[in-house]
Coordinates of N, CA and C and ligand atoms in Angstrom, one line a residue:
M197 N 97.1 -135.1 -9.9 CA 96.9 -135.5 -8.5 C 95.4 -135.3 -8.1
Y198 N 94.8 -136.4 -7.6 CA 93.5 -136.2 -7.0 C 93.6 -135.6 -5.6
P199 N 92.6 -134.8 -5.2 CA 92.6 -134.3 -3.8 C 92.2 -135.5 -2.9
E200 N 92.6 -135.4 -1.7 CA 92.3 -136.5 -0.8 C 91.0 -136.3 -0.1
Y201 N 90.2 -137.4 -0.1 CA 88.9 -137.3 0.6 C 88.8 -138.3 1.7
F202 N 88.0 -138.0 2.7 CA 87.8 -138.8 3.8 C 86.4 -139.1 4.0
S203 N 86.1 -140.4 4.4 CA 84.8 -140.8 4.8 C 84.7 -140.6 6.3
V204 N 83.7 -139.9 6.8 CA 83.5 -139.7 8.2 C 82.1 -140.3 8.6
R205 N 82.2 -141.3 9.5 CA 80.9 -142.0 9.8 C 80.7 -142.0 11.3
M206 N 79.4 -141.8 11.7 CA 79.1 -141.8 13.1 C 78.0 -142.8 13.3
R207 N 78.0 -143.5 14.5 CA 76.8 -144.2 14.9 C 76.7 -144.1 16.4
A208 N 75.5 -144.0 16.9 CA 75.3 -143.7 18.3 C 74.2 -144.6 18.8
A209 N 74.4 -145.1 20.1 CA 73.5 -146.0 20.7 C 73.3 -145.7 22.2
E210 N 72.2 -146.2 22.7 CA 71.9 -146.0 24.2 C 72.1 -147.3 24.9
G211 N 72.6 -147.2 26.1 CA 72.7 -148.4 26.9 C 74.1 -149.1 26.7
K212 N 74.4 -149.5 25.5 CA 75.7 -150.0 25.1 C 75.8 -150.0 23.6
A213 N 76.9 -150.4 23.1 CA 77.2 -150.4 21.7 C 76.1 -151.3 21.0
H214 N 75.8 -150.9 19.7 CA 74.8 -151.7 18.9 C 75.0 -153.2 19.0
E215 N 76.3 -153.6 18.8 CA 76.6 -155.0 18.6 C 76.4 -155.7 20.0
L216 N 76.4 -155.0 21.1 CA 76.1 -155.6 22.4 C 74.7 -155.5 22.8
G217 N 73.8 -155.0 21.9 CA 72.4 -154.9 22.2 C 71.9 -153.5 22.5
G218 N 72.7 -152.5 22.4 CA 72.2 -151.2 22.7 C 71.2 -150.7 21.7
K219 N 70.4 -149.7 22.1 CA 69.3 -149.1 21.2 C 70.0 -148.1 20.3
H220 N 69.6 -148.3 19.0 CA 70.2 -147.4 18.0 C 69.5 -146.0 18.1
I221 N 70.4 -145.0 18.2 CA 69.9 -143.6 18.4 C 70.1 -142.8 17.1
S222 N 71.3 -142.9 16.5 CA 71.5 -142.0 15.3 C 72.7 -142.5 14.5
G223 N 72.7 -142.2 13.2 CA 73.9 -142.4 12.4 C 74.1 -141.3 11.4
G224 N 75.3 -141.2 10.9 CA 75.5 -140.1 9.9 C 76.7 -140.4 9.1
E225 N 76.7 -139.9 7.8 CA 77.7 -140.2 6.8 C 78.1 -139.0 6.1
R226 N 79.4 -138.7 6.1 CA 79.9 -137.5 5.3 C 81.1 -137.9 4.5
L227 N 81.4 -137.0 3.6 CA 82.6 -137.2 2.7 C 83.2 -135.8 2.7
C228 N 84.5 -135.7 3.0 CA 85.1 -134.3 3.0 C 86.6 -134.3 2.7
D229 N 87.1 -133.1 2.5 CA 88.6 -133.1 2.4 C 89.2 -132.8 3.8
H230 N 90.5 -132.8 3.9 CA 91.1 -132.8 5.2 C 90.8 -131.5 6.0
S231 N 90.6 -130.4 5.3 CA 90.4 -129.2 6.0 C 89.0 -129.1 6.7
Q232 N 88.1 -130.0 6.3 CA 86.7 -130.0 6.8 C 86.5 -131.0 7.9
L233 N 87.5 -131.8 8.2 CA 87.4 -132.9 9.1 C 86.9 -132.5 10.5
G234 N 87.5 -131.5 11.0 CA 87.1 -131.1 12.4 C 85.7 -130.6 12.5
A235 N 85.3 -129.8 11.5 CA 83.9 -129.2 11.5 C 82.9 -130.3 11.3
I236 N 83.2 -131.3 10.5 CA 82.2 -132.4 10.2 C 82.1 -133.3 11.4
A237 N 83.3 -133.6 12.0 CA 83.2 -134.5 13.2 C 82.3 -133.8 14.3
T238 N 82.5 -132.5 14.4 CA 81.7 -131.7 15.4 C 80.2 -131.8 15.0
E239 N 79.9 -131.6 13.7 CA 78.5 -131.7 13.3 C 77.9 -133.1 13.6
L240 N 78.7 -134.1 13.4 CA 78.1 -135.5 13.6 C 78.0 -135.8 15.1
L241 N 78.9 -135.3 15.9 CA 78.7 -135.5 17.3 C 77.5 -134.7 17.8
A242 N 77.2 -133.5 17.3 CA 76.0 -132.8 17.7 C 74.8 -133.6 17.2
K243 N 74.8 -134.2 16.1 CA 73.7 -135.0 15.6 C 73.4 -136.1 16.6
A244 N 74.4 -136.7 17.1 CA 74.3 -137.9 18.0 C 73.7 -137.5 19.4
S245 N 73.9 -136.2 19.7 CA 73.5 -135.7 21.0 C 72.1 -135.1 21.0
N246 N 71.5 -135.0 22.1 CA 70.1 -134.4 22.1 C 69.2 -135.0 21.1
H247 N 69.2 -136.2 20.9 CA 68.4 -136.9 19.9 C 67.0 -137.3 20.4
T248 N 66.0 -137.2 19.6 CA 64.7 -137.5 20.1 C 64.5 -139.0 20.4
R249 N 65.4 -139.9 19.9 CA 65.2 -141.3 20.2 C 65.8 -141.7 21.5
G250 N 66.6 -140.8 22.1 CA 67.1 -141.1 23.4 C 68.5 -140.4 23.6
S251 N 69.1 -140.8 24.7 CA 70.4 -140.2 25.0 C 71.5 -141.2 24.8
A252 N 72.4 -140.8 23.8 CA 73.5 -141.7 23.4 C 74.5 -141.8 24.4
D253 N 74.9 -143.0 24.8 CA 76.1 -143.1 25.7 C 77.2 -144.0 25.0
F254 N 76.9 -144.4 23.8 CA 78.0 -145.0 22.9 C 78.0 -144.2 21.6
I255 N 79.1 -143.5 21.3 CA 79.2 -142.8 20.0 C 80.5 -143.2 19.4
Q256 N 80.4 -143.7 18.1 CA 81.6 -144.1 17.4 C 81.8 -143.2 16.2
L257 N 82.9 -142.7 16.1 CA 83.2 -141.8 14.9 C 84.4 -142.4 14.2
V258 N 84.2 -142.7 12.9 CA 85.3 -143.4 12.1 C 85.7 -142.4 11.0
V259 N 87.0 -142.2 10.8 CA 87.5 -141.4 9.7 C 88.4 -142.3 8.9
E260 N 88.1 -142.3 7.6 CA 88.9 -143.2 6.7 C 89.2 -142.5 5.3
K261 N 90.3 -142.6 4.8 CA 90.6 -142.0 3.5 C 89.9 -142.9 2.5
V262 N 89.3 -142.2 1.4 CA 88.7 -143.0 0.4 C 89.5 -142.9 -0.9
P263 N 89.5 -143.9 -1.7 CA 90.3 -143.8 -3.0 C 89.6 -142.9 -3.9
S264 N 90.1 -141.6 -4.0 CA 89.3 -140.6 -4.7 C 89.4 -140.7 -6.2
E265 N 90.3 -141.5 -6.7 CA 90.3 -141.8 -8.1 C 89.0 -142.6 -8.5
Q266 N 88.4 -143.2 -7.5 CA 87.1 -143.9 -7.8 C 85.9 -143.0 -7.6
L267 N 86.1 -141.7 -7.2 CA 84.9 -140.8 -6.9 C 84.0 -140.7 -8.1
Q268 N 82.7 -140.7 -7.9 CA 81.8 -140.6 -9.0 C 80.9 -139.3 -8.6
F269 N 80.5 -138.6 -9.6 CA 79.7 -137.4 -9.4 C 78.3 -137.6 -10.0
I270 N 77.3 -137.6 -9.3 CA 75.9 -137.9 -9.9 C 74.9 -136.8 -9.5
P271 N 74.0 -136.4 -10.4 CA 73.0 -135.4 -10.1 C 72.0 -136.0 -9.1
P272 N 71.4 -135.1 -8.2 CA 70.4 -135.6 -7.3 C 69.1 -136.0 -8.0
L273 N 68.3 -136.9 -7.5 CA 67.0 -137.2 -8.0 C 66.1 -136.0 -7.9
D274 N 65.2 -135.9 -8.8 CA 64.1 -134.8 -8.8 C 63.3 -135.0 -7.5
V275 N 62.9 -133.9 -6.9 CA 62.1 -134.0 -5.7 C 60.7 -133.6 -5.9
S276 N 59.7 -134.4 -5.5 CA 58.3 -134.0 -5.5 C 57.7 -134.4 -4.1
A277 N 56.5 -133.9 -3.8 CA 55.9 -134.1 -2.5 C 54.4 -134.4 -2.6
I278 N 54.0 -135.3 -1.8 CA 52.5 -135.6 -1.7 C 52.1 -135.4 -0.3
E279 N 51.1 -134.6 -0.1 CA 50.5 -134.4 1.3 C 49.2 -135.2 1.4
V280 N 49.1 -136.0 2.4 CA 47.8 -136.7 2.6 C 47.3 -136.4 4.0
A281 N 46.0 -136.9 4.2 CA 45.3 -136.5 5.4 C 45.6 -137.6 6.5
T282 N 45.9 -138.8 6.1 CA 46.1 -139.9 7.2 C 47.3 -140.7 6.8
V283 N 47.8 -141.4 7.8 CA 48.9 -142.4 7.6 C 48.4 -143.5 6.6
Q284 N 47.2 -143.9 6.7 CA 46.7 -145.0 5.8 C 46.8 -144.5 4.4
E285 N 46.3 -143.2 4.1 CA 46.4 -142.7 2.8 C 47.8 -142.6 2.3
G286 N 48.7 -142.2 3.2 CA 50.2 -142.1 2.9 C 50.7 -143.5 2.5
H287 N 50.3 -144.5 3.2 CA 50.7 -145.9 2.9 C 50.2 -146.3 1.5
D288 N 48.9 -145.9 1.2 CA 48.3 -146.3 -0.1 C 49.1 -145.6 -1.2
K289 N 49.4 -144.3 -1.0 CA 50.2 -143.6 -2.1 C 51.6 -144.2 -2.3
A290 N 52.2 -144.6 -1.2 CA 53.6 -145.2 -1.3 C 53.5 -146.5 -2.0
K291 N 52.5 -147.3 -1.7 CA 52.3 -148.6 -2.3 C 52.0 -148.4 -3.8
D292 N 51.2 -147.4 -4.2 CA 51.0 -147.2 -5.6 C 52.3 -146.8 -6.3
Q293 N 53.1 -146.0 -5.7 CA 54.4 -145.6 -6.3 C 55.3 -146.8 -6.5
L294 N 55.3 -147.7 -5.5 CA 56.2 -148.8 -5.5 C 55.7 -149.8 -6.6
A295 N 54.4 -150.0 -6.7 CA 53.9 -150.9 -7.7 C 54.2 -150.3 -9.1
A296 N 54.1 -149.0 -9.3 CA 54.4 -148.4 -10.6 C 55.9 -148.6 -10.9
A297 N 56.7 -148.7 -9.9 CA 58.2 -148.9 -10.1 C 58.5 -150.3 -10.5
G298 N 57.5 -151.2 -10.3 CA 57.7 -152.7 -10.6 C 57.9 -153.6 -9.4
V299 N 57.5 -153.1 -8.2 CA 57.7 -153.9 -7.0 C 56.4 -154.7 -6.8
S300 N 56.5 -156.0 -6.6 CA 55.3 -156.9 -6.4 C 54.6 -156.6 -5.1
E301 N 53.3 -157.0 -5.1 CA 52.5 -156.7 -3.9 C 53.1 -157.5 -2.7
R302 N 53.6 -158.6 -2.9 CA 54.2 -159.4 -1.8 C 55.4 -158.7 -1.3
A303 N 56.3 -158.2 -2.1 CA 57.5 -157.5 -1.7 C 57.1 -156.2 -0.9
I304 N 56.1 -155.5 -1.4 CA 55.6 -154.3 -0.8 C 55.1 -154.6 0.6
E305 N 54.3 -155.7 0.8 CA 53.8 -156.0 2.1 C 54.9 -156.4 3.0
H306 N 55.9 -157.1 2.5 CA 57.0 -157.5 3.4 C 57.8 -156.3 3.9
A307 N 58.0 -155.3 3.0 CA 58.7 -154.1 3.4 C 57.9 -153.3 4.4
F308 N 56.6 -153.2 4.2 CA 55.8 -152.5 5.3 C 55.8 -153.2 6.6
F309 N 55.8 -154.5 6.5 CA 56.0 -155.3 7.8 C 57.3 -155.0 8.5
I310 N 58.4 -155.0 7.7 CA 59.7 -154.7 8.3 C 59.7 -153.3 9.0
L311 N 59.2 -152.3 8.2 CA 59.3 -150.9 8.7 C 58.3 -150.7 9.9
N312 N 57.2 -151.4 9.9 CA 56.2 -151.2 11.0 C 56.7 -151.9 12.2
H313 N 57.6 -152.9 12.1 CA 57.9 -153.7 13.3 C 59.3 -153.6 13.8
E314 N 60.1 -152.9 13.0 CA 61.6 -152.8 13.3 C 61.9 -151.5 14.0
R315 N 62.2 -151.5 15.3 CA 62.5 -150.3 16.1 C 64.0 -150.1 16.3
N316 N 64.8 -151.0 15.7 CA 66.2 -150.9 16.0 C 67.1 -151.2 14.7
L317 N 66.5 -150.9 13.6 CA 67.3 -151.2 12.3 C 68.2 -150.0 12.0
R318 N 69.5 -150.3 12.0 CA 70.5 -149.2 11.8 C 70.7 -148.9 10.3
G319 N 70.8 -149.9 9.5 CA 71.0 -149.8 8.1 C 69.7 -150.1 7.3
A320 N 69.8 -150.5 6.1 CA 68.7 -150.9 5.3 C 68.5 -152.4 5.1
A321 N 67.3 -152.8 4.9 CA 67.0 -154.2 4.5 C 66.9 -154.2 3.0
I322 N 67.6 -155.2 2.4 CA 67.5 -155.4 0.9 C 66.5 -156.5 0.6
V323 N 65.5 -156.2 -0.2 CA 64.4 -157.1 -0.4 C 64.2 -157.4 -2.0
N324 N 64.1 -158.6 -2.3 CA 63.8 -159.0 -3.7 C 62.5 -158.4 -4.2
C325 N 62.5 -157.7 -5.3 CA 61.3 -156.9 -5.7 C 60.2 -157.9 -6.2
E326 N 60.5 -159.1 -6.5 CA 59.5 -160.1 -7.0 C 59.0 -160.9 -5.8
T327 N 60.0 -161.7 -5.2 CA 59.6 -162.6 -4.2 C 59.3 -162.0 -2.8
G328 N 59.9 -160.8 -2.6 CA 59.7 -160.2 -1.2 C 60.7 -160.7 -0.2
E329 N 61.6 -161.7 -0.6 CA 62.5 -162.2 0.3 C 63.6 -161.2 0.7
R330 N 64.0 -161.2 2.0 CA 65.1 -160.3 2.4 C 66.4 -161.0 2.0
L331 N 67.3 -160.3 1.3 CA 68.5 -160.8 0.8 C 69.7 -160.6 1.5
D332 N 69.8 -159.5 2.4 CA 71.0 -159.3 3.1 C 70.9 -160.2 4.4
D333 N 72.0 -160.5 5.0 CA 72.0 -161.3 6.2 C 72.4 -160.5 7.4
R334 N 72.1 -159.3 7.4 CA 72.6 -158.4 8.4 C 71.7 -158.2 9.6
E335 N 70.5 -158.7 9.6 CA 69.6 -158.5 10.7 C 69.4 -157.0 11.0
Q336 N 69.5 -156.7 12.3 CA 69.3 -155.3 12.7 C 70.4 -154.3 12.3
K337 N 71.5 -154.8 12.0 CA 72.6 -154.0 11.5 C 72.2 -153.4 10.1
G338 N 71.6 -154.2 9.3 CA 71.2 -153.8 7.9 C 72.4 -153.4 7.1
V339 N 72.2 -152.8 6.0 CA 73.2 -152.4 5.1 C 73.3 -150.9 5.2
R340 N 74.5 -150.4 5.5 CA 74.6 -149.0 5.7 C 75.2 -148.3 4.5
V341 N 74.4 -147.4 3.9 CA 74.9 -146.7 2.7 C 75.9 -145.7 3.2
S342 N 77.1 -145.7 2.6 CA 78.2 -144.9 3.1 C 79.0 -144.2 2.0
R343 N 79.8 -143.3 2.4 CA 80.7 -142.6 1.4 C 80.0 -141.9 0.3
M344 N 79.0 -141.1 0.8 CA 78.3 -140.1 -0.1 C 78.1 -138.8 0.6
D345 N 78.1 -137.7 -0.2 CA 77.8 -136.4 0.3 C 77.5 -135.5 -0.8
W346 N 77.2 -134.2 -0.5 CA 77.0 -133.2 -1.5 C 78.3 -132.5 -1.8
N347 N 78.4 -132.2 -3.1 CA 79.6 -131.5 -3.5 C 79.3 -130.0 -3.8
D348 N 78.7 -129.3 -2.9 CA 78.2 -128.0 -3.1 C 78.8 -127.0 -2.1
G349 N 79.9 -127.3 -1.5 CA 80.5 -126.4 -0.6 C 79.7 -126.2 0.7
G350 N 78.8 -127.1 0.9 CA 78.1 -127.0 2.2 C 77.1 -125.9 2.3
Q351 N 76.5 -125.4 1.2 CA 75.5 -124.4 1.2 C 74.2 -125.0 1.6
V352 N 74.0 -125.1 2.9 CA 72.8 -125.8 3.4 C 71.7 -124.7 3.6
E353 N 70.7 -124.8 2.6 CA 69.6 -123.9 2.8 C 68.4 -124.8 3.3
D354 N 68.4 -126.0 2.9 CA 67.3 -126.9 3.2 C 67.6 -127.6 4.5
S355 N 66.6 -128.4 4.9 CA 66.8 -129.2 6.1 C 67.9 -130.2 5.9
V356 N 68.8 -130.3 6.9 CA 69.9 -131.2 6.8 C 69.4 -132.6 6.6
R357 N 68.3 -132.9 7.3 CA 67.7 -134.3 7.2 C 67.3 -134.6 5.7
V358 N 66.7 -133.7 5.1 CA 66.2 -133.9 3.7 C 67.5 -134.1 2.8
R359 N 68.4 -133.2 3.0 CA 69.7 -133.3 2.1 C 70.3 -134.7 2.3
E360 N 70.5 -135.1 3.5 CA 71.1 -136.4 3.8 C 70.3 -137.5 3.1
A361 N 69.0 -137.5 3.3 CA 68.1 -138.6 2.8 C 68.2 -138.6 1.3
L362 N 68.1 -137.4 0.7 CA 68.2 -137.2 -0.8 C 69.5 -137.7 -1.4
A363 N 70.6 -137.4 -0.7 CA 71.9 -137.9 -1.1 C 71.9 -139.4 -1.1
L364 N 71.5 -140.0 0.0 CA 71.5 -141.5 0.2 C 70.6 -142.1 -0.9
A365 N 69.4 -141.6 -1.1 CA 68.4 -142.1 -2.1 C 69.0 -142.0 -3.5
T366 N 69.7 -140.9 -3.8 CA 70.3 -140.7 -5.1 C 71.4 -141.8 -5.3
K367 N 72.2 -142.0 -4.4 CA 73.2 -143.1 -4.5 C 72.6 -144.4 -4.7
V368 N 71.6 -144.7 -3.9 CA 70.9 -146.1 -4.0 C 70.3 -146.2 -5.4
A369 N 69.6 -145.2 -5.8 CA 68.8 -145.3 -7.1 C 69.8 -145.4 -8.3
H370 N 71.0 -145.0 -8.1 CA 72.0 -145.0 -9.2 C 72.4 -146.4 -9.6
S371 N 72.3 -147.4 -8.6 CA 72.7 -148.7 -9.0 C 71.6 -149.4 -9.9
P372 N 72.1 -150.0 -11.0 CA 71.1 -150.7 -11.9 C 70.4 -151.8 -11.2
Y373 N 70.8 -152.3 -10.1 CA 70.1 -153.4 -9.4 C 68.9 -152.8 -8.6
T374 N 68.9 -151.5 -8.3 CA 67.8 -151.0 -7.5 C 66.6 -150.8 -8.3
V375 N 65.5 -151.3 -7.8 CA 64.2 -151.0 -8.4 C 63.5 -149.8 -7.8
A376 N 63.6 -149.7 -6.5 CA 63.0 -148.6 -5.7 C 63.4 -148.7 -4.3
E377 N 63.2 -147.6 -3.5 CA 63.4 -147.6 -2.1 C 62.2 -147.0 -1.4
L378 N 62.0 -147.6 -0.2 CA 60.9 -147.0 0.7 C 61.6 -146.7 2.0
C379 N 61.3 -145.5 2.5 CA 61.9 -145.1 3.8 C 60.9 -144.3 4.6
W380 N 60.9 -144.5 5.9 CA 60.4 -143.5 6.9 C 61.3 -143.6 8.1
S381 N 61.4 -142.5 8.8 CA 62.3 -142.3 9.8 C 62.0 -143.1 11.1
D382 N 63.0 -143.5 11.8 CA 62.8 -144.1 13.1 C 62.7 -143.1 14.2
D383 N 62.8 -141.8 13.9 CA 62.7 -140.8 14.9 C 61.2 -140.5 15.2
P384 N 60.9 -140.5 16.5 CA 59.5 -140.5 16.9 C 58.7 -139.2 16.5
D385 N 59.5 -138.1 16.2 CA 58.8 -136.8 15.9 C 58.9 -136.5 14.5
Y386 N 59.2 -137.4 13.6 CA 59.4 -137.1 12.2 C 58.6 -138.1 11.3
V387 N 57.5 -137.5 10.7 CA 56.5 -138.4 10.1 C 56.5 -138.5 8.6
T388 N 57.4 -137.6 7.9 CA 57.5 -137.7 6.5 C 58.4 -138.8 6.0
G389 N 58.0 -139.5 5.0 CA 58.9 -140.5 4.5 C 59.0 -140.3 3.0
Y390 N 59.5 -141.3 2.3 CA 59.6 -141.2 0.8 C 59.7 -142.5 0.1
V391 N 59.3 -142.5 -1.2 CA 59.6 -143.6 -2.1 C 60.5 -143.0 -3.2
S392 N 61.5 -143.7 -3.6 CA 62.4 -143.2 -4.6 C 62.8 -144.2 -5.6
S393 N 63.1 -143.8 -6.8 CA 63.8 -144.6 -7.8 C 64.3 -143.6 -8.9
Q394 N 65.1 -144.2 -9.8 CA 65.6 -143.3 -10.9 C 64.5 -142.7 -11.7
Q395 N 63.4 -143.5 -11.9 CA 62.3 -143.1 -12.7 C 61.3 -142.2 -11.9
L396 N 61.0 -142.6 -10.7 CA 60.0 -141.8 -9.9 C 60.7 -140.5 -9.4
G397 N 62.0 -140.5 -9.2 CA 62.6 -139.4 -8.4 C 62.4 -139.7 -7.0
Y398 N 62.5 -138.6 -6.2 CA 62.4 -138.7 -4.7 C 61.1 -138.1 -4.3
V399 N 60.2 -139.0 -4.0 CA 58.8 -138.6 -3.8 C 58.5 -138.6 -2.3
R400 N 58.5 -137.4 -1.7 CA 58.2 -137.3 -0.3 C 56.7 -137.5 0.0
I401 N 56.4 -138.2 1.0 CA 55.0 -138.5 1.4 C 54.8 -138.2 2.8
S402 N 53.8 -137.3 3.1 CA 53.6 -137.0 4.5 C 52.1 -137.0 4.9
P403 N 51.7 -137.6 6.0 CA 52.6 -138.5 6.9 C 52.6 -139.9 6.3
L404 N 53.7 -140.6 6.7 CA 53.9 -142.0 6.4 C 53.9 -142.8 7.7
K405 N 53.9 -142.1 8.8 CA 53.8 -142.9 10.1 C 53.2 -141.9 11.1
K406 N 52.8 -142.5 12.2 CA 52.2 -141.8 13.3 C 53.2 -141.1 14.2
M407 N 52.9 -139.9 14.6 CA 53.8 -139.1 15.6 C 54.0 -140.0 16.8
G408 N 55.2 -140.1 17.3 CA 55.5 -140.8 18.5 C 56.0 -142.2 18.2
C409 N 55.9 -142.7 17.0 CA 56.3 -144.0 16.6 C 57.8 -144.1 16.3
E410 N 58.4 -145.2 16.9 CA 59.9 -145.3 16.7 C 60.3 -146.4 15.8
S411 N 59.3 -147.0 15.1 CA 59.7 -148.0 14.1 C 59.8 -147.3 12.7
G412 N 60.9 -147.7 12.0 CA 61.1 -147.2 10.7 C 62.4 -147.7 10.2
G413 N 62.9 -147.1 9.1 CA 64.1 -147.5 8.5 C 64.0 -147.4 7.0
R414 N 64.8 -148.3 6.3 CA 64.8 -148.2 4.8 C 64.7 -149.6 4.3
V415 N 64.0 -149.8 3.1 CA 64.1 -151.0 2.4 C 64.5 -150.7 0.9
F416 N 65.5 -151.4 0.4 CA 65.9 -151.3 -1.0 C 65.3 -152.5 -1.7
F417 N 64.5 -152.3 -2.7 CA 63.9 -153.4 -3.5 C 64.9 -153.6 -4.7
V418 N 65.3 -154.8 -4.9 CA 66.3 -155.1 -6.0 C 65.7 -156.1 -7.0
H419 N 66.3 -156.0 -8.2 CA 66.0 -157.0 -9.2 C 66.4 -158.4 -8.8
N420 N 65.6 -159.3 -9.3 CA 65.9 -160.8 -9.1 C 67.3 -161.2 -9.4
D421 N 67.9 -160.6 -10.4 CA 69.2 -161.0 -10.8 C 70.4 -160.3 -10.1
V422 N 70.1 -159.7 -9.0 CA 71.1 -158.9 -8.3 C 72.3 -159.7 -7.9
D423 N 73.5 -159.1 -8.1 CA 74.7 -159.7 -7.5 C 74.8 -159.0 -6.2
I424 N 74.4 -159.7 -5.1 CA 74.2 -159.1 -3.8 C 75.6 -158.6 -3.2
D425 N 76.7 -159.3 -3.5 CA 77.9 -158.8 -2.9 C 78.4 -157.5 -3.6
S426 N 78.3 -157.5 -4.9 CA 78.7 -156.2 -5.6 C 77.7 -155.1 -5.3
Y427 N 76.5 -155.4 -5.1 CA 75.5 -154.4 -4.7 C 75.9 -153.8 -3.4
M428 N 76.1 -154.6 -2.4 CA 76.4 -154.2 -1.0 C 77.8 -153.4 -1.0
N429 N 78.7 -153.9 -1.9 CA 80.0 -153.2 -1.9 C 79.8 -151.8 -2.5
F430 N 79.0 -151.7 -3.5 CA 78.7 -150.3 -4.1 C 78.1 -149.4 -3.0
L431 N 77.1 -149.9 -2.3 CA 76.4 -149.1 -1.3 C 77.3 -148.7 -0.2
E432 N 78.1 -149.6 0.3 CA 78.9 -149.3 1.5 C 80.2 -148.7 1.2
R433 N 80.8 -148.9 0.0 CA 82.2 -148.5 -0.2 C 82.4 -147.5 -1.4
K434 N 81.6 -147.4 -2.3 CA 81.8 -146.6 -3.5 C 81.7 -145.1 -3.1
P435 N 82.7 -144.3 -3.3 CA 82.5 -142.9 -2.9 C 81.8 -142.1 -4.0
V436 N 80.7 -141.4 -3.6 CA 79.8 -140.7 -4.6 C 79.5 -139.3 -4.1
F437 N 79.8 -138.3 -4.9 CA 79.3 -137.0 -4.6 C 78.1 -136.6 -5.4
I438 N 77.1 -136.1 -4.7 CA 75.9 -135.6 -5.4 C 76.2 -134.1 -5.8
Q439 N 75.9 -133.9 -7.0 CA 76.4 -132.6 -7.6 C 75.3 -131.9 -8.4
G440 N 75.1 -130.6 -8.2 CA 74.2 -129.8 -9.0 C 72.7 -130.0 -8.5
G441 N 71.8 -129.4 -9.2 CA 70.4 -129.5 -8.9 C 70.1 -128.8 -7.6
D442 N 68.9 -129.0 -7.1 CA 68.4 -128.3 -5.9 C 67.6 -129.3 -5.1
S443 N 67.9 -129.4 -3.8 CA 67.3 -130.5 -3.0 C 65.9 -130.2 -2.7
E444 N 65.3 -129.1 -3.0 CA 63.9 -128.8 -2.7 C 63.0 -129.0 -3.9
Ligands
PML55 C1 65.7 -139.8 8.6 O1 66.8 -139.4 8.4 O2 65.2 -139.8 9.7 C2 64.9 -140.3 7.4 C3 64.2 -139.1 6.8 C4 63.4 -139.5 5.6 C5 62.5 -138.4 5.1 C6 63.3 -137.1 4.7 C7 62.3 -136.1 4.0 O3 61.6 -135.4 4.7 O4 62.4 -136.0 2.7
MG56 MG1 68.6 -144.6 11.1
MG57 MG1 66.8 -141.6 12.8
MG58 MG1 67.7 -125.8 -2.1

């Protein structure tokens, strides 16, 4: 018998629900067994409240059983960090890393355009690594990577934010369709971002944006031959535990 696992998802918006035009405040994704449901729901509600992007007045919490016979266990990406003096230098470093991973200049420029101009992207944009074309049709909703968590009994020594981002980046990088990911936060007070891939690992770059700026999000660069439906299905539905390693 497999143990039962549940996906717990939270999204929060200000003004009204996202789909009615509300401002995206926060989202969160966890995977847990039944005994942890209450604690995790409480953590996600706390994450939605007192947020630097604003005051949430729409919070949705969804709990769903996941088919645990499909659970996959994968090791976290290796973590490294680059400190730079200016945002421009951070962008240059990120672009170098993406180019090294095989992303074209055109695709890199489109991704930077998206993250510089998008103040309300909830999920990720999927971009063709050669042509730079955006392949998902989700607009501001984007593609929300879901059903992943750490399988370490919740021993949180590191920043919760870094753990969540590393778990997400590890799941994304695990797909053979992923060439690389670029992310910086949409939170105005958080300026560290990252570039990641199976080969590069999780490369934290700081700063990647100016303090006070609310535009950000994620771009997943994918191979030209991507099967977009199966890629999105993997990201949104495949349950994955990150196991072992150290997130720092
Ligand atoms: C976010 O959750 O706001 C995105 C954070 C990305 C950077 C995390 C890190 O510092 O490694
Ligand atoms: Mg977000
Ligand atoms: Mg955020
Ligand atoms: Mg650690």
